[in-house]
Short mmCIF file of C-alpha atoms in Angstrom, two decimals:
data_model
loop_
_atom_site.label_atom_id
_atom_site.label_comp_id
_atom_site.label_asym_id
_atom_site.label_seq_id
_atom_site.Cartn_x
_atom_site.Cartn_y
_atom_site.Cartn_z
CA ASN A 1287 -0.01 0.02 -0.08
CA LEU A 1288 1.74 3.14 -1.32
CA LEU A 1289 -1.18 5.56 -0.36
CA VAL A 1290 -0.18 8.16 2.34
CA ALA A 1291 -3.05 9.25 4.62
CA ARG A 1292 -3.57 13.05 4.79
CA GLN A 1293 -5.23 12.57 8.34
CA SER A 1294 -3.89 10.25 11.14
CA GLY A 1295 -6.08 7.19 11.26
CA ALA A 1296 -8.03 7.87 8.06
CA GLN A 1297 -9.62 4.98 6.32
CA HIS A 1298 -8.81 4.30 2.67
CA GLY A 1299 -10.50 1.33 0.75
CA ASP A 1300 -12.27 -1.46 2.26
CA ASP A 1301 -12.69 -1.50 6.24
CA LYS A 1302 -12.04 -4.53 8.40
CA GLU A 1303 -15.86 -5.78 8.30
CA MET A 1304 -15.99 -5.49 4.50
CA VAL A 1305 -12.62 -7.52 4.22
CA ARG A 1306 -13.75 -10.16 6.82
CA ALA A 1307 -16.90 -10.59 4.91
CA ARG A 1308 -15.27 -10.97 1.67
CA ARG A 1309 -12.63 -13.12 2.88
CA ALA A 1310 -15.23 -15.65 4.21
CA PHE A 1311 -17.42 -15.39 1.35
CA LEU A 1312 -14.66 -16.14 -1.19
CA ASP A 1313 -13.06 -18.81 0.81
CA GLY A 1314 -16.18 -20.44 0.59
CA GLY A 1315 -15.78 -21.04 -3.14
CA TRP A 1316 -18.77 -19.18 -4.28
CA TYR A 1317 -16.88 -16.95 -6.87
CA ALA A 1318 -14.91 -19.90 -7.93
CA PRO A 1319 -16.36 -19.55 -11.63
CA LEU A 1320 -14.62 -16.12 -11.98
CA ARG A 1321 -11.44 -17.42 -10.35
CA CYS A 1322 -11.28 -20.33 -13.04
CA ALA A 1323 -12.03 -17.81 -15.82
CA LEU A 1324 -9.25 -15.76 -14.80
CA CYS A 1325 -6.71 -18.32 -14.38
CA SER A 1326 -7.63 -19.63 -17.84
CA ALA A 1327 -7.40 -16.37 -19.68
CA ALA A 1328 -4.14 -15.48 -17.99
CA VAL A 1329 -2.61 -18.85 -19.38
CA ARG A 1330 -4.16 -18.20 -22.66
CA HIS A 1331 -2.78 -14.82 -22.98
CA ALA A 1332 0.62 -15.37 -21.10
CA PRO A 1333 3.53 -14.27 -23.18
CA ALA A 1334 5.66 -16.94 -25.08
CA GLU A 1335 8.45 -16.37 -22.75
CA ASP A 1336 9.17 -18.61 -19.82
CA THR A 1337 8.99 -15.47 -17.42
CA VAL A 1338 5.80 -13.83 -16.64
CA ASP A 1339 5.44 -10.68 -14.56
CA LEU A 1340 2.06 -10.34 -13.02
CA LEU A 1341 0.56 -7.36 -11.18
CA ASP A 1342 -2.94 -7.27 -9.49
CA ALA A 1343 -4.08 -3.55 -9.32
CA GLY A 1344 -6.76 -3.80 -6.56
CA CYS A 1345 -5.68 -7.03 -5.21
CA GLY A 1346 -7.67 -6.87 -1.87
CA GLU A 1347 -6.82 -10.20 0.03
CA CYS A 1348 -5.02 -11.73 -3.11
CA TYR A 1349 -7.59 -14.53 -3.69
CA TYR A 1350 -7.43 -14.02 -7.33
CA THR A 1351 -3.69 -12.94 -7.42
CA ALA A 1352 -2.56 -16.18 -5.86
CA ALA A 1353 -4.78 -18.30 -8.05
CA VAL A 1354 -3.58 -16.79 -11.22
CA ALA A 1355 0.05 -16.78 -10.11
CA ALA A 1356 -0.37 -20.56 -9.31
CA ALA A 1357 -2.21 -21.38 -12.59
CA LEU A 1358 0.82 -19.51 -14.67
CA ARG A 1359 3.45 -21.67 -12.69
CA THR A 1360 1.35 -24.95 -13.46
CA ALA A 1361 1.69 -23.86 -17.14
CA GLY A 1362 5.60 -24.07 -16.72
CA LYS A 1363 5.99 -20.27 -16.25
CA CYS A 1364 8.45 -18.59 -13.93
CA VAL A 1365 6.08 -15.93 -12.28
CA GLY A 1366 6.84 -12.62 -10.53
CA ALA A 1367 3.76 -11.59 -8.96
CA ALA A 1368 2.70 -8.33 -7.28
CA GLY A 1369 -0.53 -6.79 -5.50
CA VAL A 1370 -1.55 -3.26 -4.78
CA ASP A 1371 -4.42 -1.89 -2.92
CA ILE A 1372 -5.31 1.11 -0.92
CA SER A 1373 -7.03 -0.96 1.81
CA LYS A 1374 -4.37 -1.82 4.62
CA ASP A 1375 -6.84 -4.17 6.26
CA ALA A 1376 -7.21 -6.08 3.03
CA LEU A 1377 -3.38 -6.32 2.40
CA ARG A 1378 -2.68 -7.63 5.97
CA TRP A 1379 -4.46 -10.81 4.75
CA GLY A 1380 -3.31 -10.47 1.03
CA GLY A 1381 0.50 -10.44 2.24
CA LYS A 1382 -0.24 -13.99 3.56
CA ARG A 1383 -1.06 -15.26 -0.09
CA ALA A 1384 1.15 -13.31 -2.18
CA PRO A 1385 4.11 -10.60 -1.91
CA GLY A 1386 4.03 -7.22 -3.22
CA LEU A 1387 6.63 -4.63 -4.73
CA PRO A 1388 6.54 -1.05 -6.19
CA VAL A 1389 5.95 -1.22 -9.84
CA ALA A 1390 8.02 0.30 -12.61
CA SER A 1391 7.10 1.39 -16.07
CA LYS A 1392 6.59 -1.35 -18.86
CA SER A 1393 7.63 -3.89 -16.24
CA CYS A 1394 4.21 -6.16 -16.49
CA ASP A 1395 3.11 -8.88 -18.95
CA ILE A 1396 -0.33 -9.45 -17.32
CA LEU A 1397 -2.14 -6.98 -15.10
CA LEU A 1398 -5.41 -8.10 -13.41
CA ASN A 1399 -8.17 -5.49 -12.20
CA VAL A 1400 -10.93 -7.41 -10.62
CA PHE A 1401 -13.87 -5.11 -9.04
CA ALA A 1402 -11.40 -2.14 -8.75
CA PRO A 1403 -11.63 1.41 -10.11
CA PHE A 1404 -10.42 1.35 -13.62
CA ALA A 1405 -7.01 3.43 -13.86
CA GLY A 1406 -6.49 3.21 -17.61
CA GLU A 1407 -3.39 5.42 -17.93
CA GLU A 1408 -1.66 3.76 -15.23
CA TYR A 1409 -2.33 0.22 -16.76
CA VAL A 1410 -0.74 1.63 -20.15
CA ARG A 1411 2.23 2.97 -18.14
CA VAL A 1412 2.99 -0.53 -16.24
CA LEU A 1413 2.36 -2.81 -18.91
CA ARG A 1414 5.09 -3.86 -21.70
CA PRO A 1415 4.04 -3.46 -25.29
CA GLY A 1416 1.83 -6.62 -26.13
CA GLY A 1417 1.00 -7.10 -22.39
CA VAL A 1418 -2.53 -7.94 -21.22
CA LEU A 1419 -4.93 -6.41 -18.94
CA LEU A 1420 -7.50 -8.72 -17.39
CA HIS A 1421 -10.59 -6.68 -16.32
CA ALA A 1422 -13.32 -8.29 -14.53
CA ALA A 1423 -16.54 -6.41 -13.50
CA PRO A 1424 -20.07 -6.97 -12.54
CA ASP A 1425 -22.19 -8.02 -15.37
CA ALA A 1426 -25.77 -6.09 -15.91
CA MET A 1427 -27.72 -8.74 -13.72
CA HIS A 1428 -24.98 -9.43 -11.05
CA LEU A 1429 -26.58 -10.21 -7.69
CA TRP A 1430 -30.09 -9.04 -9.01
CA GLU A 1431 -32.08 -11.35 -6.69
CA LEU A 1432 -30.29 -9.97 -3.73
CA LYS A 1433 -31.20 -6.40 -4.58
CA GLU A 1434 -34.81 -7.40 -5.48
CA ALA A 1435 -35.10 -8.89 -2.13
CA VAL A 1436 -33.59 -5.92 -0.15
CA TYR A 1437 -34.38 -2.64 -2.35
CA GLU A 1438 -37.93 -1.37 -3.66
CA THR A 1439 -36.32 -0.04 -6.98
CA PRO A 1440 -33.19 -2.20 -7.92
CA TYR A 1441 -31.28 -1.21 -10.88
CA ARG A 1442 -28.98 -3.02 -13.35
CA ASN A 1443 -25.40 -2.63 -13.24
CA ASP A 1444 -23.61 -0.51 -15.95
CA ALA A 1445 -21.63 -3.22 -17.77
CA ALA A 1446 -20.18 -0.91 -20.59
CA PRO A 1447 -16.64 -1.65 -21.50
CA PRO A 1448 -14.20 0.77 -20.13
CA VAL A 1449 -12.00 2.60 -23.04
CA GLN A 1450 -8.55 3.85 -22.89
CA ALA A 1451 -6.03 4.88 -25.44
CA GLY A 1452 -3.16 2.57 -25.73
CA LEU A 1453 -5.51 -0.45 -24.88
CA SER A 1454 -7.22 -2.49 -27.40
CA LEU A 1455 -10.11 -4.86 -26.50
CA VAL A 1456 -9.40 -8.35 -27.73
CA GLU A 1457 -11.81 -10.78 -26.07
CA GLU A 1458 -14.90 -10.50 -23.73
CA GLU A 1459 -16.26 -13.51 -21.80
CA HIS A 1460 -19.52 -13.42 -19.77
CA ILE A 1461 -19.64 -15.70 -16.71
CA SER A 1462 -22.41 -16.53 -14.52
CA ALA A 1463 -23.69 -19.00 -12.09
CA VAL A 1464 -26.81 -19.29 -9.50
CA LEU A 1465 -25.52 -19.40 -6.04
CA HIS A 1466 -27.71 -21.53 -3.55
CA LEU A 1467 -27.20 -19.62 -0.30
CA ALA A 1468 -28.60 -21.62 2.37
CA ARG A 1469 -27.45 -19.73 5.39
CA HIS A 1470 -28.19 -16.18 6.56
CA GLU A 1471 -24.33 -15.90 7.30
CA ASP A 1472 -23.47 -16.45 3.59
CA ILE A 1473 -26.13 -13.77 2.33
CA ALA A 1474 -24.97 -11.44 5.15
CA ASN A 1475 -21.26 -11.76 3.95
CA LEU A 1476 -22.11 -11.26 0.27
CA PHE A 1477 -24.11 -8.10 1.12
CA GLN A 1478 -21.49 -6.97 3.36
CA MET A 1479 -18.66 -7.23 0.78
CA THR A 1480 -20.47 -5.16 -1.62
CA PRO A 1481 -20.69 -1.28 -1.69
CA TYR A 1482 -24.45 -1.48 -1.04
CA ALA A 1483 -23.44 -2.28 2.61
CA HIS A 1484 -22.55 1.46 3.15
CA LYS A 1485 -25.61 2.78 1.32
CA THR A 1486 -28.48 0.88 2.80
CA GLY A 1487 -31.01 2.39 5.36
CA PRO A 1488 -32.51 0.50 8.21
CA VAL A 1489 -35.59 -0.40 6.36
CA ASP A 1490 -33.84 -2.21 3.47
CA ALA A 1491 -31.36 -3.64 6.14
CA ALA A 1492 -34.29 -5.17 7.88
CA ARG A 1493 -35.38 -7.01 4.84
CA LEU A 1494 -31.74 -8.27 4.48
CA ASP A 1495 -31.90 -9.60 8.11
CA ALA A 1496 -35.13 -11.48 7.35
CA LEU A 1497 -33.35 -13.49 4.41
CA ASP A 1498 -32.28 -17.17 5.64
CA THR A 1499 -32.04 -18.64 2.03
CA LEU A 1500 -31.55 -17.05 -1.37
CA ASP A 1501 -30.89 -18.23 -4.89
CA VAL A 1502 -28.77 -15.36 -6.52
CA THR A 1503 -27.19 -14.77 -9.88
CA ALA A 1504 -23.25 -14.09 -9.86
CA ALA A 1505 -22.79 -12.43 -13.26
CA PHE A 1506 -19.40 -11.29 -14.40
CA VAL A 1507 -17.88 -9.72 -17.56
CA LEU A 1508 -14.17 -10.60 -18.12
CA ARG A 1509 -12.36 -8.59 -20.77
CA ALA A 1510 -8.86 -8.87 -22.14
CA TYR A 1511 -7.16 -5.81 -23.36
CA ARG A 1512 -3.91 -5.78 -25.24
CA ARG A 1513 -1.46 -3.02 -24.69
CA ASP A 1514 -0.65 -1.31 -28.04
#
């Protein structure tokens, strides 16, 4: 984490409760389809050279970082992996999965961006020419049933592809699965790890507390961009 707080004790990025909830939910294997798709895409787009430099921009607890690095190593690559995030609470867990280091210009072959803000100019800077950005984001109907159950007027996600000069879209994959959540704990962890947790009033929160089971669609869009 290279972000300098302007105020002592200032909170940047995800807080401890969001990190705890996401770690518990991801370790339950619920988002494994996205993790598998990222691993396959990384191996598919890896350079021909034996050495691959991997960066995860917005790595959180390194759930995806560690899996992609392992997949590349299984494919016979020598992998240097790094992750950066503005949440110190997330990186305390992430450091146990994968190490990190500062990032020089034109130093990365593969860059991951999973549910993190899109910083296109920085991605162009750190990727080598021909390097690949793998960008994963919520698809339009991601968590629709959860939003239907909690909010009176749910809305679809904006799934338009980001555009950045110097990055060319070369592949797009839509991934979806229905999650059968049979425990309130899993539902609560899923909700707590999303931005909705900080934007929900007491009436909507009461609807969430009443849910004991839920079938919810996890829908992602995974795009590959190549550095010109």
